[in-house]
CSV table of C-alpha atoms in Angstrom, one decimal:
chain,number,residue,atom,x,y,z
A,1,UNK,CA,34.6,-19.8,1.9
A,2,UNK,CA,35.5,-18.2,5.0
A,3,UNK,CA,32.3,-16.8,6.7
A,4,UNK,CA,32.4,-15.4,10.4
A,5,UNK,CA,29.8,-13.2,12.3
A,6,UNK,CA,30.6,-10.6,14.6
A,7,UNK,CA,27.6,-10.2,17.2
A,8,UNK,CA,27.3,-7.6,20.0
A,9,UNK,CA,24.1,-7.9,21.9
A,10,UNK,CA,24.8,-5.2,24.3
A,11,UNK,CA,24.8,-2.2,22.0
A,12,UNK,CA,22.8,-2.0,18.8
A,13,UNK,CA,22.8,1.7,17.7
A,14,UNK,CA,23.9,2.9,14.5
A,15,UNK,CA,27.7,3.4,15.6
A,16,UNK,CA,28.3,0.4,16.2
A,17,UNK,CA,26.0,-1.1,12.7
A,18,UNK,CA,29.4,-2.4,11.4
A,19,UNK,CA,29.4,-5.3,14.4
A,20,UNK,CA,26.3,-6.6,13.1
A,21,UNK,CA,27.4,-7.7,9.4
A,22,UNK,CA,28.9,-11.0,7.8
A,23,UNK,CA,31.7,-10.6,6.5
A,24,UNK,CA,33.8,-12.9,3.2
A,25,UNK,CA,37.2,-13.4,2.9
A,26,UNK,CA,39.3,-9.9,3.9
A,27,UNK,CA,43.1,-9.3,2.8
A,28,UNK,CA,46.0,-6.4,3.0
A,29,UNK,CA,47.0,-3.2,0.7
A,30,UNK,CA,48.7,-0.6,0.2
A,31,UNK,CA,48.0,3.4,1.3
A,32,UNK,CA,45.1,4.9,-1.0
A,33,UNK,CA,46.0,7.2,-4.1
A,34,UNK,CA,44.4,11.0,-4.4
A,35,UNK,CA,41.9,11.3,-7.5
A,36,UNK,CA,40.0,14.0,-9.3
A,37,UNK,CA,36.7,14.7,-8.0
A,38,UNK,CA,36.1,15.9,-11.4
A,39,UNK,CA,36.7,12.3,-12.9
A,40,UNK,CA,33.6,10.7,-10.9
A,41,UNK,CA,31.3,13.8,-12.6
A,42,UNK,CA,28.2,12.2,-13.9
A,43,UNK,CA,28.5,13.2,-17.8
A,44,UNK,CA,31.9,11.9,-17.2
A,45,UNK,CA,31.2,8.2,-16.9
A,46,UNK,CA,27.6,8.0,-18.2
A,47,UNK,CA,28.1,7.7,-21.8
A,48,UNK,CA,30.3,4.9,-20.9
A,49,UNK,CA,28.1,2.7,-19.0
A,50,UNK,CA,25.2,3.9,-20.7
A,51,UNK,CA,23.8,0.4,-21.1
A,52,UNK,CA,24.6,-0.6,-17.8
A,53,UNK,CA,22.8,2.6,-16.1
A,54,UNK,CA,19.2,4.1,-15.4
A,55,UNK,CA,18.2,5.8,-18.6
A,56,UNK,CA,19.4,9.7,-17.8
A,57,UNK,CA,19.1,13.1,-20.0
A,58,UNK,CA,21.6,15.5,-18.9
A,59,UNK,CA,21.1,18.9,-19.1
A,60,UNK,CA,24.0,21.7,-18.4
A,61,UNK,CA,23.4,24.9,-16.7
A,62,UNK,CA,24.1,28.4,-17.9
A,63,UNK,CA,25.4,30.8,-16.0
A,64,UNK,CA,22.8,32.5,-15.5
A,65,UNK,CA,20.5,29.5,-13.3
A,66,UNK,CA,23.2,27.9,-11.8
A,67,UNK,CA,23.4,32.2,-10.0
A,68,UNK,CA,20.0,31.6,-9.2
A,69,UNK,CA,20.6,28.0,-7.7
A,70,UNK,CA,23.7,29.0,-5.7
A,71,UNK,CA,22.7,32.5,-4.1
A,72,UNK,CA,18.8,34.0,-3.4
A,73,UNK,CA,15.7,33.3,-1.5
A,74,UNK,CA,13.6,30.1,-2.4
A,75,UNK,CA,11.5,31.7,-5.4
A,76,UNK,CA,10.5,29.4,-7.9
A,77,UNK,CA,10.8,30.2,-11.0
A,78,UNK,CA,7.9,31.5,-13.1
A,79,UNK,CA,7.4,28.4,-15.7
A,80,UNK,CA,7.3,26.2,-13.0
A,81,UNK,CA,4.8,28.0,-10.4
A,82,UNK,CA,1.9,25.7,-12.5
A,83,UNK,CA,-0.4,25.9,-9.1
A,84,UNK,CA,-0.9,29.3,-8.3
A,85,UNK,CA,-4.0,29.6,-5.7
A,86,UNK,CA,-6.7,31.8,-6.7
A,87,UNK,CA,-9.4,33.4,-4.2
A,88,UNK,CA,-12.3,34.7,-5.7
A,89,UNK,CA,-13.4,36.5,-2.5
A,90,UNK,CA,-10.2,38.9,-2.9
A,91,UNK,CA,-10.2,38.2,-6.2
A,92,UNK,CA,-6.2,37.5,-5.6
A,93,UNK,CA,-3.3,35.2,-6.8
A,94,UNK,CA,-1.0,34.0,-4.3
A,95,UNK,CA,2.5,32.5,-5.0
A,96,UNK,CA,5.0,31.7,-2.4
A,97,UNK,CA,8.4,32.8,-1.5
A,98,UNK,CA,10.8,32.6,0.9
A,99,UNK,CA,13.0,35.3,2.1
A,100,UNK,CA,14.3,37.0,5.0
A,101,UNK,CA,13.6,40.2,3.8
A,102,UNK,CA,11.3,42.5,6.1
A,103,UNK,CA,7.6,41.3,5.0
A,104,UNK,CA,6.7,45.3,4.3
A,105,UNK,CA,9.7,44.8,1.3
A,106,UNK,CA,8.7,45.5,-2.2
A,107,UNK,CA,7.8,41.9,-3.7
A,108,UNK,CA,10.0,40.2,-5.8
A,109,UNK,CA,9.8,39.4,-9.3
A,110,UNK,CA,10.3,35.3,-9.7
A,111,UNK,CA,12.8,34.5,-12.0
A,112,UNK,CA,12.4,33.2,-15.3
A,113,UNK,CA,14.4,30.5,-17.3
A,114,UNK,CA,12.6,29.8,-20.2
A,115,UNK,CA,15.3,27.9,-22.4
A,116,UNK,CA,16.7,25.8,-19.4
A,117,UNK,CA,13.6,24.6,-17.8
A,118,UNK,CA,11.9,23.7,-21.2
A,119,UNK,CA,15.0,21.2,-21.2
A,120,UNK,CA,13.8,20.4,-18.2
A,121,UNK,CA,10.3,19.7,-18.9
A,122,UNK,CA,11.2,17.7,-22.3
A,123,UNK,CA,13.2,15.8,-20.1
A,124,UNK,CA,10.5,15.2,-17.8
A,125,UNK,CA,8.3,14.1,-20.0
A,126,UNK,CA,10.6,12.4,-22.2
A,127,UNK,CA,11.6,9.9,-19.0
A,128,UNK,CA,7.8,9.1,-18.5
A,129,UNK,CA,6.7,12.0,-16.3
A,130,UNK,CA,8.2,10.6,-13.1
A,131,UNK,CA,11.8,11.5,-12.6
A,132,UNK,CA,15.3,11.4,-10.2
A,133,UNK,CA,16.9,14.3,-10.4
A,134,UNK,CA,20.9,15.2,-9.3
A,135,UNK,CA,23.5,17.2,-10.7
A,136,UNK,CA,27.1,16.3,-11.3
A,137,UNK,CA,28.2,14.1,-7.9
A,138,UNK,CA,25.0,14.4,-5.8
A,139,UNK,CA,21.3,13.9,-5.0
A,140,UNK,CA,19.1,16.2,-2.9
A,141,UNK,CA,18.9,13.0,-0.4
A,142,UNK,CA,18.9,16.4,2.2
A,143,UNK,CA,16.3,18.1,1.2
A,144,UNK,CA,13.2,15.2,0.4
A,145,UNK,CA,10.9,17.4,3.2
A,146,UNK,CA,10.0,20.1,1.2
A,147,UNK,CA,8.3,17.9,-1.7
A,148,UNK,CA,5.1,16.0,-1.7
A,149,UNK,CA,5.3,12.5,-0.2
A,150,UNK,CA,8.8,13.7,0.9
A,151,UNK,CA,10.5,11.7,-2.0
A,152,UNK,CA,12.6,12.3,-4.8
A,153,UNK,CA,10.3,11.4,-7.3
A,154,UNK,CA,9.7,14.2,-9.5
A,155,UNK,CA,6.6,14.6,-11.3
A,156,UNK,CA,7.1,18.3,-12.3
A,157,UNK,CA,9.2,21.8,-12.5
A,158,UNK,CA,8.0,22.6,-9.3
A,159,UNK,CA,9.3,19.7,-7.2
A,160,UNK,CA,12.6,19.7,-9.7
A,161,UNK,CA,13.4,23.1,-8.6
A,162,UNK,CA,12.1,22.9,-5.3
A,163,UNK,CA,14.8,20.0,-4.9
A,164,UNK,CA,17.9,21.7,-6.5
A,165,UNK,CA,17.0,24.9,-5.0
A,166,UNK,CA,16.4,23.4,-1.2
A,167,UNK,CA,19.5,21.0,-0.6
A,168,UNK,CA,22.7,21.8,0.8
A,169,UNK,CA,24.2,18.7,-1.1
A,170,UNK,CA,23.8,20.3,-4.6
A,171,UNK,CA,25.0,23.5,-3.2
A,172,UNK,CA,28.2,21.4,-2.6
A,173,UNK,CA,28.2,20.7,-6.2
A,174,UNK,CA,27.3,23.9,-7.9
A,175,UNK,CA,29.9,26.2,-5.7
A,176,UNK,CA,32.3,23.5,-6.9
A,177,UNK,CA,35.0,25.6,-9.1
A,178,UNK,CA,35.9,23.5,-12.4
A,179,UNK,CA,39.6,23.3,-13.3
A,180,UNK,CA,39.7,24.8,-16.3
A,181,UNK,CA,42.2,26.5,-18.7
A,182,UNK,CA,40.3,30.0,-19.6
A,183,UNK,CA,38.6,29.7,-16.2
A,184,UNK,CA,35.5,29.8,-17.4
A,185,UNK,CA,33.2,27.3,-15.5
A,186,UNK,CA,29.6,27.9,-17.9
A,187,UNK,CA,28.3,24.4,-18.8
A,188,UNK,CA,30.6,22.1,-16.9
A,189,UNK,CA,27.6,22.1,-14.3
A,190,UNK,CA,24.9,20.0,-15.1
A,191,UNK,CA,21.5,18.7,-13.7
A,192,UNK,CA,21.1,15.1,-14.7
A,193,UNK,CA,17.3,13.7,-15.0
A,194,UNK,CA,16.9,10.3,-14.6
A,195,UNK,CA,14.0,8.1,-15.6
A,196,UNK,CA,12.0,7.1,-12.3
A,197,UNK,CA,12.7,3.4,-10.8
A,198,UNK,CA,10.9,2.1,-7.4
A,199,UNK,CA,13.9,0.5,-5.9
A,200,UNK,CA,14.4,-2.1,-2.8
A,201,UNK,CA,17.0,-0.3,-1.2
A,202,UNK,CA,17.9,-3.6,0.0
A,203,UNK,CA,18.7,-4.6,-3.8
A,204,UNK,CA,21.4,-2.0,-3.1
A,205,UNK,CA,25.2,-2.9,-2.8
A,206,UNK,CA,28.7,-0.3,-2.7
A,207,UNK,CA,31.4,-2.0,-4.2
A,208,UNK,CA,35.1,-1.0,-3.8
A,209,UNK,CA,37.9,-1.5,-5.9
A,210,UNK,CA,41.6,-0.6,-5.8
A,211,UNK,CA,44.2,-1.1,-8.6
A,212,UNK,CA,41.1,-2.2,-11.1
A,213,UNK,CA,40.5,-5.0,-8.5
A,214,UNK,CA,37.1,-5.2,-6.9
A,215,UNK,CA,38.1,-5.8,-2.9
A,216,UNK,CA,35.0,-5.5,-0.7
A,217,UNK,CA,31.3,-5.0,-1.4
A,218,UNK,CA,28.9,-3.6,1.2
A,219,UNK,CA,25.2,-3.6,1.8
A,220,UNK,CA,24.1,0.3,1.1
A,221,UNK,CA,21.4,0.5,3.5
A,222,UNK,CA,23.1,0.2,6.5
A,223,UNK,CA,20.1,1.0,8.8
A,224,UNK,CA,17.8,-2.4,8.1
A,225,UNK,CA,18.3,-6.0,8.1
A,226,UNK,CA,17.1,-7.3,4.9
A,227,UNK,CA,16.6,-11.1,5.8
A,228,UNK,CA,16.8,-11.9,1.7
A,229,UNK,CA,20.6,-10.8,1.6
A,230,UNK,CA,21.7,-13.5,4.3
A,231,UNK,CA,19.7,-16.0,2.2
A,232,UNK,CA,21.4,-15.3,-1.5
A,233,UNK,CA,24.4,-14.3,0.0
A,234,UNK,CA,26.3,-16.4,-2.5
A,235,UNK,CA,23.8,-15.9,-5.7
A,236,UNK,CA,24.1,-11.8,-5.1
A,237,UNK,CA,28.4,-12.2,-4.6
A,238,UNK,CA,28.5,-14.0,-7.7
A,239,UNK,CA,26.3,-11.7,-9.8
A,240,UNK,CA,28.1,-8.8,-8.7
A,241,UNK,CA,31.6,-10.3,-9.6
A,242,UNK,CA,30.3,-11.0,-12.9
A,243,UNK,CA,29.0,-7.6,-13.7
A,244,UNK,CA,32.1,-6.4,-12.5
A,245,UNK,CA,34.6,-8.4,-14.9
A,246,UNK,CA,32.4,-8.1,-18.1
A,247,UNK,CA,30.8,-4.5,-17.8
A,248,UNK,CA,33.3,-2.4,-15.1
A,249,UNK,CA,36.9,-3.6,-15.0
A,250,UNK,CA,39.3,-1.0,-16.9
A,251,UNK,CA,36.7,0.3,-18.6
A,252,UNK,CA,36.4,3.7,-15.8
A,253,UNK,CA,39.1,5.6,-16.1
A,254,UNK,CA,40.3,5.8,-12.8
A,255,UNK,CA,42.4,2.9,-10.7
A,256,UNK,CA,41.2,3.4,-7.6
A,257,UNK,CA,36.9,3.8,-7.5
A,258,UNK,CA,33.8,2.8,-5.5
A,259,UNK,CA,30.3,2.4,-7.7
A,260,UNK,CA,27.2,1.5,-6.2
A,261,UNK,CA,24.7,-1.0,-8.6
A,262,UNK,CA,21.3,-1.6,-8.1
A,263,UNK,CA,20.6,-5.8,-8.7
A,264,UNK,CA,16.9,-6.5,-9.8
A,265,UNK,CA,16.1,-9.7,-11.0
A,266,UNK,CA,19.6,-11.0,-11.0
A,267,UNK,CA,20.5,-8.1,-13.2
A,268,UNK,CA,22.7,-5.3,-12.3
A,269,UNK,CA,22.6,-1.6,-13.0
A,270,UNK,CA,25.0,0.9,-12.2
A,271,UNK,CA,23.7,4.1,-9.7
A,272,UNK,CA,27.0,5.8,-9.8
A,273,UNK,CA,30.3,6.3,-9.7
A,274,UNK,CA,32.6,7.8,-6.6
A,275,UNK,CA,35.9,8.4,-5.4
A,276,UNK,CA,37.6,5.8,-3.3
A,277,UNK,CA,38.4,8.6,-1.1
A,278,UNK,CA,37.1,9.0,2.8
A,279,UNK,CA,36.5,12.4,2.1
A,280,UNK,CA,34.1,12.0,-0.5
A,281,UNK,CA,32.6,8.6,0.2
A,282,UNK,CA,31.0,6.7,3.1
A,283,UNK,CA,32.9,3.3,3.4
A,284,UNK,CA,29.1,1.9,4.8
A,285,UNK,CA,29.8,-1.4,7.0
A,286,UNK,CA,33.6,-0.9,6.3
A,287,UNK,CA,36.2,1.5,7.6
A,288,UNK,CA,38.2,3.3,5.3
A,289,UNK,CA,41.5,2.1,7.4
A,290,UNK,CA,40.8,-1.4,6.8
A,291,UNK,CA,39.5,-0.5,3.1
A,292,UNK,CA,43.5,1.3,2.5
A,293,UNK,CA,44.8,-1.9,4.2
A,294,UNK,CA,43.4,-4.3,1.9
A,295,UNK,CA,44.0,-5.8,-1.2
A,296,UNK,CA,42.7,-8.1,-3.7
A,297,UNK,CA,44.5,-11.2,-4.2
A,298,UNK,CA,42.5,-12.6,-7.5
A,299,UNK,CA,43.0,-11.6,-11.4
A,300,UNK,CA,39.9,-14.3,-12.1
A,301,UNK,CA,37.2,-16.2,-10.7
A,302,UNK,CA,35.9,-19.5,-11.6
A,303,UNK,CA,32.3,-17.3,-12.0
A,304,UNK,CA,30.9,-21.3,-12.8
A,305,UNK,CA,32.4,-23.0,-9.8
A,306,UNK,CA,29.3,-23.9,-6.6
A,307,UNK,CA,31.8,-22.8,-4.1
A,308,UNK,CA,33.2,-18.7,-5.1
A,309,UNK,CA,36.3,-19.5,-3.3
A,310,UNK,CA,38.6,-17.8,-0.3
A,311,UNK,CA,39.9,-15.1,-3.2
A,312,UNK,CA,36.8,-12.9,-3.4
A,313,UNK,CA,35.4,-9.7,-2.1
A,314,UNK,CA,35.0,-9.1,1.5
A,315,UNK,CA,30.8,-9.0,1.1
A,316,UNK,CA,29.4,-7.2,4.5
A,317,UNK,CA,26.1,-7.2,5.5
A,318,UNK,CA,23.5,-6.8,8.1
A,319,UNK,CA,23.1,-10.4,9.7
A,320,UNK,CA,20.8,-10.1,12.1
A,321,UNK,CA,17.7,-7.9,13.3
A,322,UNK,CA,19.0,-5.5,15.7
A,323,UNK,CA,15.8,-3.4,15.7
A,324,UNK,CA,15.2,0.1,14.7
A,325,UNK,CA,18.2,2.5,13.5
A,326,UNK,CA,18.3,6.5,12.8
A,327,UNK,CA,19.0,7.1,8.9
A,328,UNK,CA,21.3,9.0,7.6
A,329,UNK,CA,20.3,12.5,6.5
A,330,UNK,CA,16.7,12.2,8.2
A,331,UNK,CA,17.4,15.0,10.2
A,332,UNK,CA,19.5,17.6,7.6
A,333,UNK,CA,17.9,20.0,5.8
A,334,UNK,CA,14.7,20.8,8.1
A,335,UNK,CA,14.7,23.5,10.2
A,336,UNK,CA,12.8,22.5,13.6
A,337,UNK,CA,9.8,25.0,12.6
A,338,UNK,CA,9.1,23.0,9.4
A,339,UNK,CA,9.3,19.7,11.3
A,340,UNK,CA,6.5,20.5,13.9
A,341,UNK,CA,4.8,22.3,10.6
A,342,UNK,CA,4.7,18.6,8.4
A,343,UNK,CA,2.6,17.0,11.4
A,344,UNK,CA,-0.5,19.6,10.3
A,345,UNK,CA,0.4,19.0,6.4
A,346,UNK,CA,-2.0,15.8,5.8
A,347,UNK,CA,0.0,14.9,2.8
A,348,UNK,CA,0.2,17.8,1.1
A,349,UNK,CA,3.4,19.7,-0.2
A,350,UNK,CA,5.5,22.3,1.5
A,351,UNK,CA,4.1,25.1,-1.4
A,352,UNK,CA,0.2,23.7,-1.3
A,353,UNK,CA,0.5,23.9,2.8
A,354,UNK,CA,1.8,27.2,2.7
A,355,UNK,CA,-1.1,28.4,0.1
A,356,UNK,CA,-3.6,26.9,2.6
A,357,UNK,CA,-2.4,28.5,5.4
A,358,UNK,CA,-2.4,31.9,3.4
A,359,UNK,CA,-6.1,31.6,2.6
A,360,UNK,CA,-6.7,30.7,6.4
A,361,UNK,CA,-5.2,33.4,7.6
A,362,UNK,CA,-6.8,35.9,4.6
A,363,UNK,CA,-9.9,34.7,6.1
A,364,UNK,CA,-9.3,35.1,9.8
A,365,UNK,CA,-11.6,38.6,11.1
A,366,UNK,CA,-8.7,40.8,12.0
């Protein structure tokens, strides 16, 4: 197999994080095809990989929340305001909501969605009570500040909404216009609830492929060196190759594609599905130019054989320690004021901080 390391002492920041990876057997191609967005949608592909996926419920949304999740202030609905603060020396109730309306403005009546986030909550608790939520092509990766732990583990309406509601990544995806032949868009947008795993993201791995062919695989966390990937380099290749030819190959729909698994245990599961397309999808430890360029020049692998052979996926990864790196989207989403505010939140949430700070202030002699 041919292995080579590309090291570069003198710089180690994250521009420069595809230097530091190993890289397996690389090839040519030809120029990259155009797809449908609309192909990689999540209720798209899920019922086809079902068994190879993250148990998921997925829920559409009406016209009338995916208004409410596309235009408005930050008001949470009423089902899910489930902690409402009550001071018995006002004898008041106080919810919170954002605007940037004048603060001597008449208050505003929350919203209410009774039908849609009852799905939500049978979802909820029909995935365990700990949940991952997204809707058609993204996460709210952007907007993990604003819930408690600053994860996106959901354990109820409030942190689903507070999610959807708060990231500029599902905006992407619900202002996305559906092609459609009446032009009518209601229920082609959907919020997809998935059951709630605790993954290594170093168990994490983007593979490409191009004319059905898987051509490169990359490490997904391209921020850490994970020691253990250097180490079962050759077990992880192999396991991945196999998924691919029993469970992936010609079954999507589309040629050209980039999924991202999950392996745990030597067993694979599929995250999801994207466009092999630089204007849709990070090419990680690769660049896109090099990813057009190449080609696969294997129809089968000898899956059995000790040594996988000079005809496999380019596999990149981090080979060596190069010390801390900024993550991606660690910075989007929080406006400066919030950061400085999290240092004074002692683990609580954005909504139980706020509620705090409205009783302190309540209390203050004016």
């Amino acid at each position: 197999m041919l292995e080579r390391t590309i090291k570069n002492t003198a710089n180690t920041n994250i521009a420069n994080r595809k230097k530091f990876c190993r890289i397996f057997c690389y090839g040519t191609f030809s120029r990259m095809v155009t797809t449908d967005i609309e192909d990689f949608s999540y209720e798209k592909w899920y019922p086809i990989f079902k068994d190879e996926a993250i148990e998921s419920m997925i829920i559409p949304i009406a016209k009338d929340e995916l208004e409410y999740l596309r235009v408005g202030p930050l008001i949470l609905p009423k089902e899910a305001c489930r902690k409402i603060y009550h001071d018995s020396s006002t004898e008041r109730n106080y919810s919170v909501e954002w605007s940037d309306e004048d603060d001597d403005s008449p208050e505003t009546e929350p919203p209410t969605f009774p039908v849609f986030s009852n799905k939500l909550k049978n979802a909820l608790n029909s995935l365990g009570g700990e949940v991952f939520v997204k809707t058609n092509w993204h996460a709210p990766k952007d907007a993990t500040w604003i819930t408690t732990g600053r994860t996106l583990k959901c354990t109820s309406l409030e942190d689903i909404y507070l999610l959807l509601k708060s990231s500029d990544l599902i905006s992407k995806d619900i202002c996305h216009e559906f092609k459609t032949d009446n032009g009518d868009n209601d229920e082609k947008h959907v919020v997809v609830i998935k059951r709630w795993m605790d993954l290594h993201p170093g168990s994490e791995f983007r593979c490409f492929v191009k004319d059905h062919k898987l051509i490169a695989i990359s490490q997904r966390d391209c921020s850490s060196y994970y020691a253990h990937i250097n180490a079962r380099k050759y077990d992880i290749m192999k396991d991945i190759i196999k998924f691919f030819h029993s469970k992936v190959q010609r079954k999507f729909p589309v040629v050209n594609y980039v999924f991202d698994i999950v392996r745990i245990d030597n067993s694979i599961l599929v995250i999801d599905f994207q466009p092999f397309d630089r204007r849709y999808t990070e090419s990680l430890l690769f660049e896109w130019e090099d990813l057009i360029k190449m080609r696969a020049s294997f129809e089968e692998v000898d899956l059995e054989a000790s040594d996988l052979g000079s005809r496999n996926p380019e596999f990149r990864f981090i080979a060596e320690d190069v010390g801390l790196q900024p993550k991606p989207l660690h910075h989007a989403g929080m406006p400066y004021e919030v950061t400085e505010m999290c240092n004074e939140m002692r683990g609580m949430s954005l909504m139980e901080y706020l509620r705090e700070e409205i009783t302190r202030q309540e209390s203050q002699p004016e």
